[in-house]
Amino acid sequence: DGNRTAKDVFDSKIVEYLIQHMELMIYNNVLYIYVSGVYVKDKDGRKIKSQIQALMYDEFKTSIRINRVYALMMCTNSLVVTEEEINTYPTHWINFKNRMLDVISGKLKEHRPEYHSMNQIPRDYIVPEQERELTFCKFMESRVSADDRQMLYEFFALCLNIDVSFQKMMYIVGGGNAGKSLTLEYINHIVGRENVSHISPQSLSHRFQSAFLMQKLLNSVSDISGKPIRETNVIKQLSGEDAISAEYKGGDVFSFYNTAKMLFTANTIPLVEDEQSNGYYRRLLIARMKEGDYIPDLKKNILKESPEFIYFLTKH
């Protein structure tokens, strides 16, 4: 009995050590680890279990023992954060790898673990030595009207932060060679693929689908189906500021506040079957694209200019 008690104390000491030397939190029964300005989900606890193993004496390094310490950590109430305790920084800030950008003042702020930031644009924020015409802007000028370009750039900029208070969603509509897919792919790249989900508007109301939007900045789908949208309640909730009910298969029901902006491309906008009010249509932003000028090395150049385009969006 005494030996078992000593092992229990040792397990507790490992948990205490990790809590003291790492920034950890538990959100919706999942462990997150703070890494360079953002909390990263530790899927299946693999990262923290490797830390637990490294702290153990060789004779204790068994999967049963490691899992036991991990289970003990997951029962630590001091690590649990609520929905209201995540992303506790101004919604007009953008989390970049080097710092947080206040887009109103233009100043860069230091990362802080207590912000509990769940998203980070996966590149540094860089101010170019001089501004110049960008390849992507040249591409858009030949395919989109001036008013629609302004709307697109503003919407793209909002996809970089957690703000959804504007309550809008966007369709980019055009023919097969208009450049819609390239545009969407570029915005996915700018936002960061780890911050993007891909649920079609027809599927958003399906059970288990909304859970995949949690902690995303953008939900984008290219060339969506022309099938009618049967239910719009969830879409309206997601493009507003209401708490969303969600669940994983085999898991508990939970709620979260959506931060993912809705961006879809289509040849034609799908019909809506259940809309009895103006709630869905007042949320729609529609930008139209047409065929335009050929630009050599388009993909190569726009990717190269990504830092400058990000600066352009934050200053536009």
PDB file of C-alpha atoms in Angstrom:
ATOM      1  CA  ASP A   1       0.000   0.000   0.000  1.00  0.00           C
ATOM      2  CA  GLY A   2       2.851   2.315   0.844  1.00  0.00           C
ATOM      3  CA  ASN A   3       4.446   1.721  -2.560  1.00  0.00           C
ATOM      4  CA  ARG A   4       1.171   2.508  -4.317  1.00  0.00           C
ATOM      5  CA  THR A   5       0.845   5.723  -2.337  1.00  0.00           C
ATOM      6  CA  ALA A   6       4.358   6.773  -3.332  1.00  0.00           C
ATOM      7  CA  LYS A   7       3.504   6.217  -6.997  1.00  0.00           C
ATOM      8  CA  ASP A   8       0.346   8.287  -6.597  1.00  0.00           C
ATOM      9  CA  VAL A   9       2.376  11.137  -5.111  1.00  0.00           C
ATOM     10  CA  PHE A  10       4.874  10.839  -7.964  1.00  0.00           C
ATOM     11  CA  ASP A  11       2.037  11.040 -10.508  1.00  0.00           C
ATOM     12  CA  SER A  12       0.707  14.176  -8.845  1.00  0.00           C
ATOM     13  CA  LYS A  13       4.163  15.758  -8.866  1.00  0.00           C
ATOM     14  CA  ILE A  14       4.448  15.190 -12.629  1.00  0.00           C
ATOM     15  CA  VAL A  15       1.109  16.923 -13.176  1.00  0.00           C
ATOM     16  CA  GLU A  16       2.130  19.819 -10.937  1.00  0.00           C
ATOM     17  CA  TYR A  17       5.447  20.192 -12.758  1.00  0.00           C
ATOM     18  CA  LEU A  18       3.805  20.294 -16.191  1.00  0.00           C
ATOM     19  CA  ILE A  19       1.223  22.841 -15.079  1.00  0.00           C
ATOM     20  CA  GLN A  20       3.971  25.053 -13.646  1.00  0.00           C
ATOM     21  CA  HIS A  21       6.270  24.840 -16.668  1.00  0.00           C
ATOM     22  CA  MET A  22       3.811  24.743 -19.576  1.00  0.00           C
ATOM     23  CA  GLU A  23       0.824  26.882 -20.524  1.00  0.00           C
ATOM     24  CA  LEU A  24      -2.048  24.396 -20.707  1.00  0.00           C
ATOM     25  CA  MET A  25      -5.816  24.576 -20.804  1.00  0.00           C
ATOM     26  CA  ILE A  26      -8.762  22.222 -21.165  1.00  0.00           C
ATOM     27  CA  TYR A  27     -11.586  23.392 -23.403  1.00  0.00           C
ATOM     28  CA  ASN A  28     -14.586  21.193 -24.216  1.00  0.00           C
ATOM     29  CA  ASN A  29     -12.776  18.232 -22.618  1.00  0.00           C
ATOM     30  CA  VAL A  30      -9.786  18.629 -24.962  1.00  0.00           C
ATOM     31  CA  LEU A  31      -6.272  19.600 -23.854  1.00  0.00           C
ATOM     32  CA  TYR A  32      -4.599  22.565 -25.550  1.00  0.00           C
ATOM     33  CA  ILE A  33      -0.935  23.580 -25.337  1.00  0.00           C
ATOM     34  CA  TYR A  34       0.260  27.164 -25.791  1.00  0.00           C
ATOM     35  CA  VAL A  35       2.833  27.396 -28.585  1.00  0.00           C
ATOM     36  CA  SER A  36       4.234  30.716 -29.832  1.00  0.00           C
ATOM     37  CA  GLY A  37       1.140  32.832 -29.308  1.00  0.00           C
ATOM     38  CA  VAL A  38      -1.671  30.333 -29.869  1.00  0.00           C
ATOM     39  CA  TYR A  39      -3.221  27.365 -28.092  1.00  0.00           C
ATOM     40  CA  VAL A  40      -2.871  24.197 -30.168  1.00  0.00           C
ATOM     41  CA  LYS A  41      -5.128  21.193 -29.731  1.00  0.00           C
ATOM     42  CA  ASP A  42      -3.209  18.167 -28.424  1.00  0.00           C
ATOM     43  CA  LYS A  43      -5.056  15.508 -30.362  1.00  0.00           C
ATOM     44  CA  ASP A  44      -5.275  12.274 -28.332  1.00  0.00           C
ATOM     45  CA  GLY A  45      -2.871  13.825 -25.808  1.00  0.00           C
ATOM     46  CA  ARG A  46       0.174  12.679 -27.767  1.00  0.00           C
ATOM     47  CA  LYS A  47       2.344  15.729 -27.082  1.00  0.00           C
ATOM     48  CA  ILE A  48       1.655  15.929 -23.377  1.00  0.00           C
ATOM     49  CA  LYS A  49       2.025  12.160 -22.985  1.00  0.00           C
ATOM     50  CA  SER A  50       5.510  12.412 -24.459  1.00  0.00           C
ATOM     51  CA  GLN A  51       6.297  15.043 -21.834  1.00  0.00           C
ATOM     52  CA  ILE A  52       4.898  12.796 -19.113  1.00  0.00           C
ATOM     53  CA  GLN A  53       7.041   9.898 -20.341  1.00  0.00           C
ATOM     54  CA  ALA A  54      10.165  12.074 -20.337  1.00  0.00           C
ATOM     55  CA  LEU A  55       9.618  12.949 -16.673  1.00  0.00           C
ATOM     56  CA  MET A  56       9.149   9.354 -15.504  1.00  0.00           C
ATOM     57  CA  TYR A  57      11.702   6.964 -14.095  1.00  0.00           C
ATOM     58  CA  ASP A  58      12.449   4.167 -16.554  1.00  0.00           C
ATOM     59  CA  GLU A  59      10.718   1.531 -14.405  1.00  0.00           C
ATOM     60  CA  PHE A  60       7.481   3.597 -14.472  1.00  0.00           C
ATOM     61  CA  LYS A  61       7.404   4.137 -18.254  1.00  0.00           C
ATOM     62  CA  THR A  62       4.433   1.986 -19.185  1.00  0.00           C
ATOM     63  CA  SER A  63       1.434   2.968 -21.272  1.00  0.00           C
ATOM     64  CA  ILE A  64      -0.844   2.288 -18.320  1.00  0.00           C
ATOM     65  CA  ARG A  65       1.133   4.611 -16.064  1.00  0.00           C
ATOM     66  CA  ILE A  66       1.420   7.348 -18.689  1.00  0.00           C
ATOM     67  CA  ASN A  67      -2.317   7.213 -19.384  1.00  0.00           C
ATOM     68  CA  ARG A  68      -3.023   7.323 -15.664  1.00  0.00           C
ATOM     69  CA  VAL A  69      -1.028  10.552 -15.235  1.00  0.00           C
ATOM     70  CA  TYR A  70      -2.711  11.986 -18.329  1.00  0.00           C
ATOM     71  CA  ALA A  71      -6.146  11.135 -16.893  1.00  0.00           C
ATOM     72  CA  LEU A  72      -5.145  12.830 -13.644  1.00  0.00           C
ATOM     73  CA  MET A  73      -4.183  15.960 -15.555  1.00  0.00           C
ATOM     74  CA  MET A  74      -7.496  15.982 -17.438  1.00  0.00           C
ATOM     75  CA  CYS A  75      -9.267  16.052 -14.053  1.00  0.00           C
ATOM     76  CA  THR A  76      -7.471  19.258 -13.007  1.00  0.00           C
ATOM     77  CA  ASN A  77     -10.216  21.863 -12.684  1.00  0.00           C
ATOM     78  CA  SER A  78      -7.779  24.784 -12.667  1.00  0.00           C
ATOM     79  CA  LEU A  79      -6.981  24.059 -16.331  1.00  0.00           C
ATOM     80  CA  VAL A  80     -10.593  24.169 -17.504  1.00  0.00           C
ATOM     81  CA  VAL A  81     -11.678  27.278 -19.423  1.00  0.00           C
ATOM     82  CA  THR A  82     -15.177  28.221 -20.520  1.00  0.00           C
ATOM     83  CA  GLU A  83     -16.375  29.571 -23.842  1.00  0.00           C
ATOM     84  CA  GLU A  84     -16.295  33.088 -22.394  1.00  0.00           C
ATOM     85  CA  GLU A  85     -12.636  32.714 -21.386  1.00  0.00           C
ATOM     86  CA  ILE A  86     -11.199  32.014 -24.845  1.00  0.00           C
ATOM     87  CA  ASN A  87     -10.099  34.669 -27.354  1.00  0.00           C
ATOM     88  CA  THR A  88     -10.156  37.372 -24.677  1.00  0.00           C
ATOM     89  CA  TYR A  89      -8.586  40.085 -26.803  1.00  0.00           C
ATOM     90  CA  PRO A  90     -10.213  42.771 -28.981  1.00  0.00           C
ATOM     91  CA  THR A  91     -11.940  41.336 -32.046  1.00  0.00           C
ATOM     92  CA  HIS A  92     -10.147  43.840 -34.305  1.00  0.00           C
ATOM     93  CA  TRP A  93      -6.790  42.313 -33.412  1.00  0.00           C
ATOM     94  CA  ILE A  94      -5.242  39.683 -35.684  1.00  0.00           C
ATOM     95  CA  ASN A  95      -2.928  37.013 -34.308  1.00  0.00           C
ATOM     96  CA  PHE A  96       0.168  36.640 -36.498  1.00  0.00           C
ATOM     97  CA  LYS A  97       3.194  34.480 -35.756  1.00  0.00           C
ATOM     98  CA  ASN A  98       5.394  37.413 -34.761  1.00  0.00           C
ATOM     99  CA  ARG A  99       2.776  39.458 -32.835  1.00  0.00           C
ATOM    100  CA  MET A 100      -0.845  40.534 -32.548  1.00  0.00           C
ATOM    101  CA  LEU A 101      -1.839  43.352 -34.892  1.00  0.00           C
ATOM    102  CA  ASP A 102      -4.260  46.053 -33.770  1.00  0.00           C
ATOM    103  CA  VAL A 103      -5.685  47.005 -37.163  1.00  0.00           C
ATOM    104  CA  ILE A 104      -7.198  50.241 -35.852  1.00  0.00           C
ATOM    105  CA  SER A 105      -3.997  51.701 -34.423  1.00  0.00           C
ATOM    106  CA  GLY A 106      -1.645  49.755 -36.695  1.00  0.00           C
ATOM    107  CA  LYS A 107       0.430  48.775 -33.657  1.00  0.00           C
ATOM    108  CA  LEU A 108       1.799  45.317 -32.925  1.00  0.00           C
ATOM    109  CA  LYS A 109       1.088  43.794 -29.511  1.00  0.00           C
ATOM    110  CA  GLU A 110       2.905  41.033 -27.673  1.00  0.00           C
ATOM    111  CA  HIS A 111       1.351  37.580 -27.472  1.00  0.00           C
ATOM    112  CA  ARG A 112       0.004  36.631 -24.046  1.00  0.00           C
ATOM    113  CA  PRO A 113      -1.105  33.167 -22.866  1.00  0.00           C
ATOM    114  CA  GLU A 114      -3.984  34.708 -20.916  1.00  0.00           C
ATOM    115  CA  TYR A 115      -5.615  35.813 -24.177  1.00  0.00           C
ATOM    116  CA  HIS A 116      -6.365  32.104 -24.776  1.00  0.00           C
ATOM    117  CA  SER A 117      -6.082  32.726 -28.504  1.00  0.00           C
ATOM    118  CA  MET A 118      -7.302  29.766 -30.557  1.00  0.00           C
ATOM    119  CA  ASN A 119      -6.290  30.940 -34.033  1.00  0.00           C
ATOM    120  CA  GLN A 120      -3.145  32.300 -35.603  1.00  0.00           C
ATOM    121  CA  ILE A 121      -2.450  33.373 -39.171  1.00  0.00           C
ATOM    122  CA  PRO A 122       0.546  31.108 -39.966  1.00  0.00           C
ATOM    123  CA  ARG A 123       2.949  33.824 -41.077  1.00  0.00           C
ATOM    124  CA  ASP A 124       4.615  36.964 -39.776  1.00  0.00           C
ATOM    125  CA  TYR A 125       3.069  40.390 -40.243  1.00  0.00           C
ATOM    126  CA  ILE A 126       5.500  42.378 -42.371  1.00  0.00           C
ATOM    127  CA  VAL A 127       5.345  46.023 -43.390  1.00  0.00           C
ATOM    128  CA  PRO A 128       6.814  46.299 -46.916  1.00  0.00           C
ATOM    129  CA  GLU A 129       9.505  48.888 -47.601  1.00  0.00           C
ATOM    130  CA  GLN A 130       7.293  50.348 -50.309  1.00  0.00           C
ATOM    131  CA  GLU A 131       3.822  49.567 -51.605  1.00  0.00           C
ATOM    132  CA  ARG A 132       3.388  48.454 -55.199  1.00  0.00           C
ATOM    133  CA  GLU A 133       0.674  47.042 -57.432  1.00  0.00           C
ATOM    134  CA  LEU A 134       0.122  43.424 -56.489  1.00  0.00           C
ATOM    135  CA  THR A 135      -0.450  40.623 -58.964  1.00  0.00           C
ATOM    136  CA  PHE A 136      -3.641  39.460 -57.241  1.00  0.00           C
ATOM    137  CA  CYS A 137      -5.087  42.990 -57.330  1.00  0.00           C
ATOM    138  CA  LYS A 138      -4.244  43.211 -61.033  1.00  0.00           C
ATOM    139  CA  PHE A 139      -5.968  39.852 -61.530  1.00  0.00           C
ATOM    140  CA  MET A 140      -9.080  41.063 -59.712  1.00  0.00           C
ATOM    141  CA  GLU A 141      -9.227  44.348 -61.616  1.00  0.00           C
ATOM    142  CA  SER A 142      -9.757  42.531 -64.899  1.00  0.00           C
ATOM    143  CA  ARG A 143     -12.500  40.269 -63.513  1.00  0.00           C
ATOM    144  CA  VAL A 144     -14.457  42.115 -60.810  1.00  0.00           C
ATOM    145  CA  SER A 145     -16.129  45.541 -60.735  1.00  0.00           C
ATOM    146  CA  ALA A 146     -14.651  48.271 -58.527  1.00  0.00           C
ATOM    147  CA  ASP A 147     -17.508  48.090 -55.993  1.00  0.00           C
ATOM    148  CA  ASP A 148     -17.329  44.292 -55.765  1.00  0.00           C
ATOM    149  CA  ARG A 149     -13.530  44.410 -55.389  1.00  0.00           C
ATOM    150  CA  GLN A 150     -13.857  46.750 -52.427  1.00  0.00           C
ATOM    151  CA  MET A 151     -16.439  44.418 -50.864  1.00  0.00           C
ATOM    152  CA  LEU A 152     -14.247  41.366 -51.484  1.00  0.00           C
ATOM    153  CA  TYR A 153     -11.148  42.923 -49.975  1.00  0.00           C
ATOM    154  CA  GLU A 154     -13.069  44.024 -46.883  1.00  0.00           C
ATOM    155  CA  PHE A 155     -14.553  40.553 -46.458  1.00  0.00           C
ATOM    156  CA  PHE A 156     -11.159  38.882 -46.980  1.00  0.00           C
ATOM    157  CA  ALA A 157      -9.673  41.136 -44.297  1.00  0.00           C
ATOM    158  CA  LEU A 158     -12.419  40.148 -41.846  1.00  0.00           C
ATOM    159  CA  CYS A 159     -11.544  36.499 -42.443  1.00  0.00           C
ATOM    160  CA  LEU A 160      -8.237  37.167 -40.664  1.00  0.00           C
ATOM    161  CA  ASN A 161      -9.828  37.910 -37.287  1.00  0.00           C
ATOM    162  CA  ILE A 162     -12.485  36.453 -34.981  1.00  0.00           C
ATOM    163  CA  ASP A 163     -15.108  39.158 -35.523  1.00  0.00           C
ATOM    164  CA  VAL A 164     -18.510  38.038 -36.892  1.00  0.00           C
ATOM    165  CA  SER A 165     -20.537  41.017 -35.653  1.00  0.00           C
ATOM    166  CA  PHE A 166     -21.167  42.250 -39.222  1.00  0.00           C
ATOM    167  CA  GLN A 167     -23.494  39.228 -39.763  1.00  0.00           C
ATOM    168  CA  LYS A 168     -22.672  38.630 -43.421  1.00  0.00           C
ATOM    169  CA  MET A 169     -21.823  35.696 -45.658  1.00  0.00           C
ATOM    170  CA  MET A 170     -20.473  35.841 -49.205  1.00  0.00           C
ATOM    171  CA  TYR A 171     -21.038  34.140 -52.534  1.00  0.00           C
ATOM    172  CA  ILE A 172     -18.606  34.652 -55.406  1.00  0.00           C
ATOM    173  CA  VAL A 173     -20.594  33.941 -58.551  1.00  0.00           C
ATOM    174  CA  GLY A 174     -19.342  33.473 -62.089  1.00  0.00           C
ATOM    175  CA  GLY A 175     -18.704  31.137 -65.014  1.00  0.00           C
ATOM    176  CA  GLY A 176     -16.250  28.304 -65.301  1.00  0.00           C
ATOM    177  CA  ASN A 177     -13.195  30.372 -66.278  1.00  0.00           C
ATOM    178  CA  ALA A 178     -13.820  33.400 -64.090  1.00  0.00           C
ATOM    179  CA  GLY A 179     -11.125  32.564 -61.544  1.00  0.00           C
ATOM    180  CA  LYS A 180     -13.400  31.797 -58.583  1.00  0.00           C
ATOM    181  CA  SER A 181     -11.536  28.675 -57.495  1.00  0.00           C
ATOM    182  CA  LEU A 182      -8.143  30.367 -57.651  1.00  0.00           C
ATOM    183  CA  THR A 183      -9.498  33.267 -55.582  1.00  0.00           C
ATOM    184  CA  LEU A 184     -10.888  30.946 -52.925  1.00  0.00           C
ATOM    185  CA  GLU A 185      -7.728  28.856 -52.832  1.00  0.00           C
ATOM    186  CA  TYR A 186      -5.638  31.987 -52.333  1.00  0.00           C
ATOM    187  CA  ILE A 187      -7.769  33.194 -49.423  1.00  0.00           C
ATOM    188  CA  ASN A 188      -7.553  29.745 -47.835  1.00  0.00           C
ATOM    189  CA  HIS A 189      -3.775  30.045 -48.138  1.00  0.00           C
ATOM    190  CA  ILE A 190      -3.729  33.533 -46.620  1.00  0.00           C
ATOM    191  CA  VAL A 191      -5.936  32.585 -43.656  1.00  0.00           C
ATOM    192  CA  GLY A 192      -4.063  29.302 -43.103  1.00  0.00           C
ATOM    193  CA  ARG A 193      -5.467  25.863 -43.817  1.00  0.00           C
ATOM    194  CA  GLU A 194      -5.583  24.975 -40.125  1.00  0.00           C
ATOM    195  CA  ASN A 195      -8.037  27.893 -39.703  1.00  0.00           C
ATOM    196  CA  VAL A 196     -10.365  26.818 -42.521  1.00  0.00           C
ATOM    197  CA  SER A 197     -13.248  24.331 -42.651  1.00  0.00           C
ATOM    198  CA  HIS A 198     -15.141  23.161 -45.738  1.00  0.00           C
ATOM    199  CA  ILE A 199     -18.856  22.588 -45.048  1.00  0.00           C
ATOM    200  CA  SER A 200     -21.283  23.413 -47.861  1.00  0.00           C
ATOM    201  CA  PRO A 201     -24.305  25.652 -47.128  1.00  0.00           C
ATOM    202  CA  GLN A 202     -26.592  22.692 -47.854  1.00  0.00           C
ATOM    203  CA  SER A 203     -24.806  20.601 -45.175  1.00  0.00           C
ATOM    204  CA  LEU A 204     -24.437  23.151 -42.398  1.00  0.00           C
ATOM    205  CA  SER A 205     -27.700  22.114 -40.758  1.00  0.00           C
ATOM    206  CA  HIS A 206     -26.796  18.403 -40.760  1.00  0.00           C
ATOM    207  CA  ARG A 207     -26.082  16.810 -37.416  1.00  0.00           C
ATOM    208  CA  PHE A 208     -22.378  16.739 -36.435  1.00  0.00           C
ATOM    209  CA  GLN A 209     -21.362  19.207 -39.193  1.00  0.00           C
ATOM    210  CA  SER A 210     -21.343  22.437 -37.185  1.00  0.00           C
ATOM    211  CA  ALA A 211     -18.773  20.969 -34.758  1.00  0.00           C
ATOM    212  CA  PHE A 212     -16.160  21.150 -37.526  1.00  0.00           C
ATOM    213  CA  LEU A 213     -16.518  24.943 -37.598  1.00  0.00           C
ATOM    214  CA  MET A 214     -15.382  25.345 -33.995  1.00  0.00           C
ATOM    215  CA  GLN A 215     -12.287  27.561 -33.671  1.00  0.00           C
ATOM    216  CA  LYS A 216     -12.090  28.286 -37.412  1.00  0.00           C
ATOM    217  CA  LEU A 217     -11.777  31.682 -39.056  1.00  0.00           C
ATOM    218  CA  LEU A 218     -13.218  30.730 -42.427  1.00  0.00           C
ATOM    219  CA  ASN A 219     -15.596  28.151 -43.834  1.00  0.00           C
ATOM    220  CA  SER A 220     -15.121  27.986 -47.600  1.00  0.00           C
ATOM    221  CA  VAL A 221     -16.370  25.689 -50.342  1.00  0.00           C
ATOM    222  CA  SER A 222     -15.568  25.989 -54.039  1.00  0.00           C
ATOM    223  CA  ASP A 223     -18.227  25.411 -56.728  1.00  0.00           C
ATOM    224  CA  ILE A 224     -21.040  24.438 -54.383  1.00  0.00           C
ATOM    225  CA  SER A 225     -23.917  22.318 -55.578  1.00  0.00           C
ATOM    226  CA  GLY A 226     -26.957  23.941 -57.132  1.00  0.00           C
ATOM    227  CA  LYS A 227     -29.237  21.904 -54.843  1.00  0.00           C
ATOM    228  CA  PRO A 228     -31.644  24.017 -52.759  1.00  0.00           C
ATOM    229  CA  ILE A 229     -30.789  24.889 -49.170  1.00  0.00           C
ATOM    230  CA  ARG A 230     -33.521  23.238 -47.098  1.00  0.00           C
ATOM    231  CA  GLU A 231     -32.826  24.864 -43.735  1.00  0.00           C
ATOM    232  CA  THR A 232     -31.365  28.288 -43.036  1.00  0.00           C
ATOM    233  CA  ASN A 233     -31.665  28.537 -39.234  1.00  0.00           C
ATOM    234  CA  VAL A 234     -28.134  27.254 -38.605  1.00  0.00           C
ATOM    235  CA  ILE A 235     -26.674  29.445 -41.353  1.00  0.00           C
ATOM    236  CA  LYS A 236     -28.290  32.495 -39.786  1.00  0.00           C
ATOM    237  CA  GLN A 237     -26.978  31.529 -36.360  1.00  0.00           C
ATOM    238  CA  LEU A 238     -23.465  30.960 -37.707  1.00  0.00           C
ATOM    239  CA  SER A 239     -23.387  34.317 -39.439  1.00  0.00           C
ATOM    240  CA  GLY A 240     -24.585  36.048 -36.262  1.00  0.00           C
ATOM    241  CA  GLU A 241     -23.413  36.100 -32.685  1.00  0.00           C
ATOM    242  CA  ASP A 242     -25.612  33.375 -31.175  1.00  0.00           C
ATOM    243  CA  ALA A 243     -24.220  30.359 -29.333  1.00  0.00           C
ATOM    244  CA  ILE A 244     -24.226  27.284 -31.579  1.00  0.00           C
ATOM    245  CA  SER A 245     -25.176  23.821 -30.353  1.00  0.00           C
ATOM    246  CA  ALA A 246     -22.899  21.068 -31.690  1.00  0.00           C
ATOM    247  CA  GLU A 247     -21.767  17.532 -31.057  1.00  0.00           C
ATOM    248  CA  TYR A 248     -19.185  15.036 -32.256  1.00  0.00           C
ATOM    249  CA  LYS A 249     -20.212  11.491 -33.115  1.00  0.00           C
ATOM    250  CA  GLY A 250     -20.280   9.542 -29.888  1.00  0.00           C
ATOM    251  CA  GLY A 251     -19.570  12.670 -27.855  1.00  0.00           C
ATOM    252  CA  ASP A 252     -21.468  15.092 -25.664  1.00  0.00           C
ATOM    253  CA  VAL A 253     -23.493  18.028 -26.926  1.00  0.00           C
ATOM    254  CA  PHE A 254     -21.728  21.353 -26.373  1.00  0.00           C
ATOM    255  CA  SER A 255     -22.071  24.953 -27.457  1.00  0.00           C
ATOM    256  CA  PHE A 256     -19.630  27.436 -28.970  1.00  0.00           C
ATOM    257  CA  TYR A 257     -19.538  30.894 -30.500  1.00  0.00           C
ATOM    258  CA  ASN A 258     -18.743  30.735 -34.178  1.00  0.00           C
ATOM    259  CA  THR A 259     -15.813  32.753 -35.547  1.00  0.00           C
ATOM    260  CA  ALA A 260     -15.797  31.291 -39.085  1.00  0.00           C
ATOM    261  CA  LYS A 261     -16.875  33.548 -41.909  1.00  0.00           C
ATOM    262  CA  MET A 262     -18.889  31.873 -44.699  1.00  0.00           C
ATOM    263  CA  LEU A 263     -17.449  32.124 -48.214  1.00  0.00           C
ATOM    264  CA  PHE A 264     -18.702  30.077 -51.157  1.00  0.00           C
ATOM    265  CA  THR A 265     -18.205  30.099 -54.922  1.00  0.00           C
ATOM    266  CA  ALA A 266     -20.905  29.007 -57.368  1.00  0.00           C
ATOM    267  CA  ASN A 267     -22.098  29.282 -60.924  1.00  0.00           C
ATOM    268  CA  THR A 268     -25.515  30.271 -59.562  1.00  0.00           C
ATOM    269  CA  ILE A 269     -26.717  30.929 -56.023  1.00  0.00           C
ATOM    270  CA  PRO A 270     -28.759  27.994 -54.668  1.00  0.00           C
ATOM    271  CA  LEU A 271     -32.434  28.501 -53.897  1.00  0.00           C
ATOM    272  CA  VAL A 272     -33.694  28.514 -50.324  1.00  0.00           C
ATOM    273  CA  GLU A 273     -36.748  26.457 -49.396  1.00  0.00           C
ATOM    274  CA  ASP A 274     -37.625  27.446 -45.838  1.00  0.00           C
ATOM    275  CA  GLU A 275     -36.981  31.189 -45.630  1.00  0.00           C
ATOM    276  CA  GLN A 276     -40.050  33.030 -44.345  1.00  0.00           C
ATOM    277  CA  SER A 277     -38.292  36.259 -43.408  1.00  0.00           C
ATOM    278  CA  ASN A 278     -35.498  38.444 -44.691  1.00  0.00           C
ATOM    279  CA  GLY A 279     -32.996  37.033 -42.180  1.00  0.00           C
ATOM    280  CA  TYR A 280     -31.094  34.907 -44.691  1.00  0.00           C
ATOM    281  CA  TYR A 281     -31.117  37.308 -47.629  1.00  0.00           C
ATOM    282  CA  ARG A 282     -30.021  40.348 -45.640  1.00  0.00           C
ATOM    283  CA  ARG A 283     -26.868  38.418 -44.717  1.00  0.00           C
ATOM    284  CA  LEU A 284     -25.878  37.784 -48.341  1.00  0.00           C
ATOM    285  CA  LEU A 285     -23.006  39.541 -50.051  1.00  0.00           C
ATOM    286  CA  ILE A 286     -22.699  38.647 -53.730  1.00  0.00           C
ATOM    287  CA  ALA A 287     -19.601  39.384 -55.799  1.00  0.00           C
ATOM    288  CA  ARG A 288     -19.611  38.565 -59.497  1.00  0.00           C
ATOM    289  CA  MET A 289     -16.565  37.449 -61.478  1.00  0.00           C
ATOM    290  CA  LYS A 290     -16.068  37.193 -65.219  1.00  0.00           C
ATOM    291  CA  GLU A 291     -13.283  36.041 -67.481  1.00  0.00           C
ATOM    292  CA  GLY A 292     -10.389  38.477 -67.624  1.00  0.00           C
ATOM    293  CA  ASP A 293      -6.843  39.050 -68.759  1.00  0.00           C
ATOM    294  CA  TYR A 294      -4.264  36.282 -68.777  1.00  0.00           C
ATOM    295  CA  ILE A 295      -1.453  36.938 -66.293  1.00  0.00           C
ATOM    296  CA  PRO A 296       1.745  34.872 -66.672  1.00  0.00           C
ATOM    297  CA  ASP A 297       2.966  32.958 -63.595  1.00  0.00           C
ATOM    298  CA  LEU A 298      -0.137  34.058 -61.706  1.00  0.00           C
ATOM    299  CA  LYS A 299      -0.129  31.427 -58.945  1.00  0.00           C
ATOM    300  CA  LYS A 300       3.610  31.673 -58.393  1.00  0.00           C
ATOM    301  CA  ASN A 301       3.538  35.448 -58.085  1.00  0.00           C
ATOM    302  CA  ILE A 302       0.512  35.766 -55.817  1.00  0.00           C
ATOM    303  CA  LEU A 303       1.971  33.221 -53.398  1.00  0.00           C
ATOM    304  CA  LYS A 304       5.265  35.108 -53.385  1.00  0.00           C
ATOM    305  CA  GLU A 305       3.410  38.340 -52.639  1.00  0.00           C
ATOM    306  CA  SER A 306       1.322  36.888 -49.778  1.00  0.00           C
ATOM    307  CA  PRO A 307       2.935  39.038 -47.017  1.00  0.00           C
ATOM    308  CA  GLU A 308       2.351  42.184 -49.078  1.00  0.00           C
ATOM    309  CA  PHE A 309      -1.257  41.208 -49.799  1.00  0.00           C
ATOM    310  CA  ILE A 310      -1.882  40.664 -46.079  1.00  0.00           C
ATOM    311  CA  TYR A 311      -0.524  44.164 -45.406  1.00  0.00           C
ATOM    312  CA  PHE A 312      -2.767  45.496 -48.201  1.00  0.00           C
ATOM    313  CA  LEU A 313      -5.840  43.874 -46.606  1.00  0.00           C
ATOM    314  CA  THR A 314      -5.109  45.265 -43.155  1.00  0.00           C
ATOM    315  CA  LYS A 315      -4.629  48.769 -44.573  1.00  0.00           C
ATOM    316  CA  HIS A 316      -7.379  48.704 -47.206  1.00  0.00           C
TER     317      HIS A 316
END
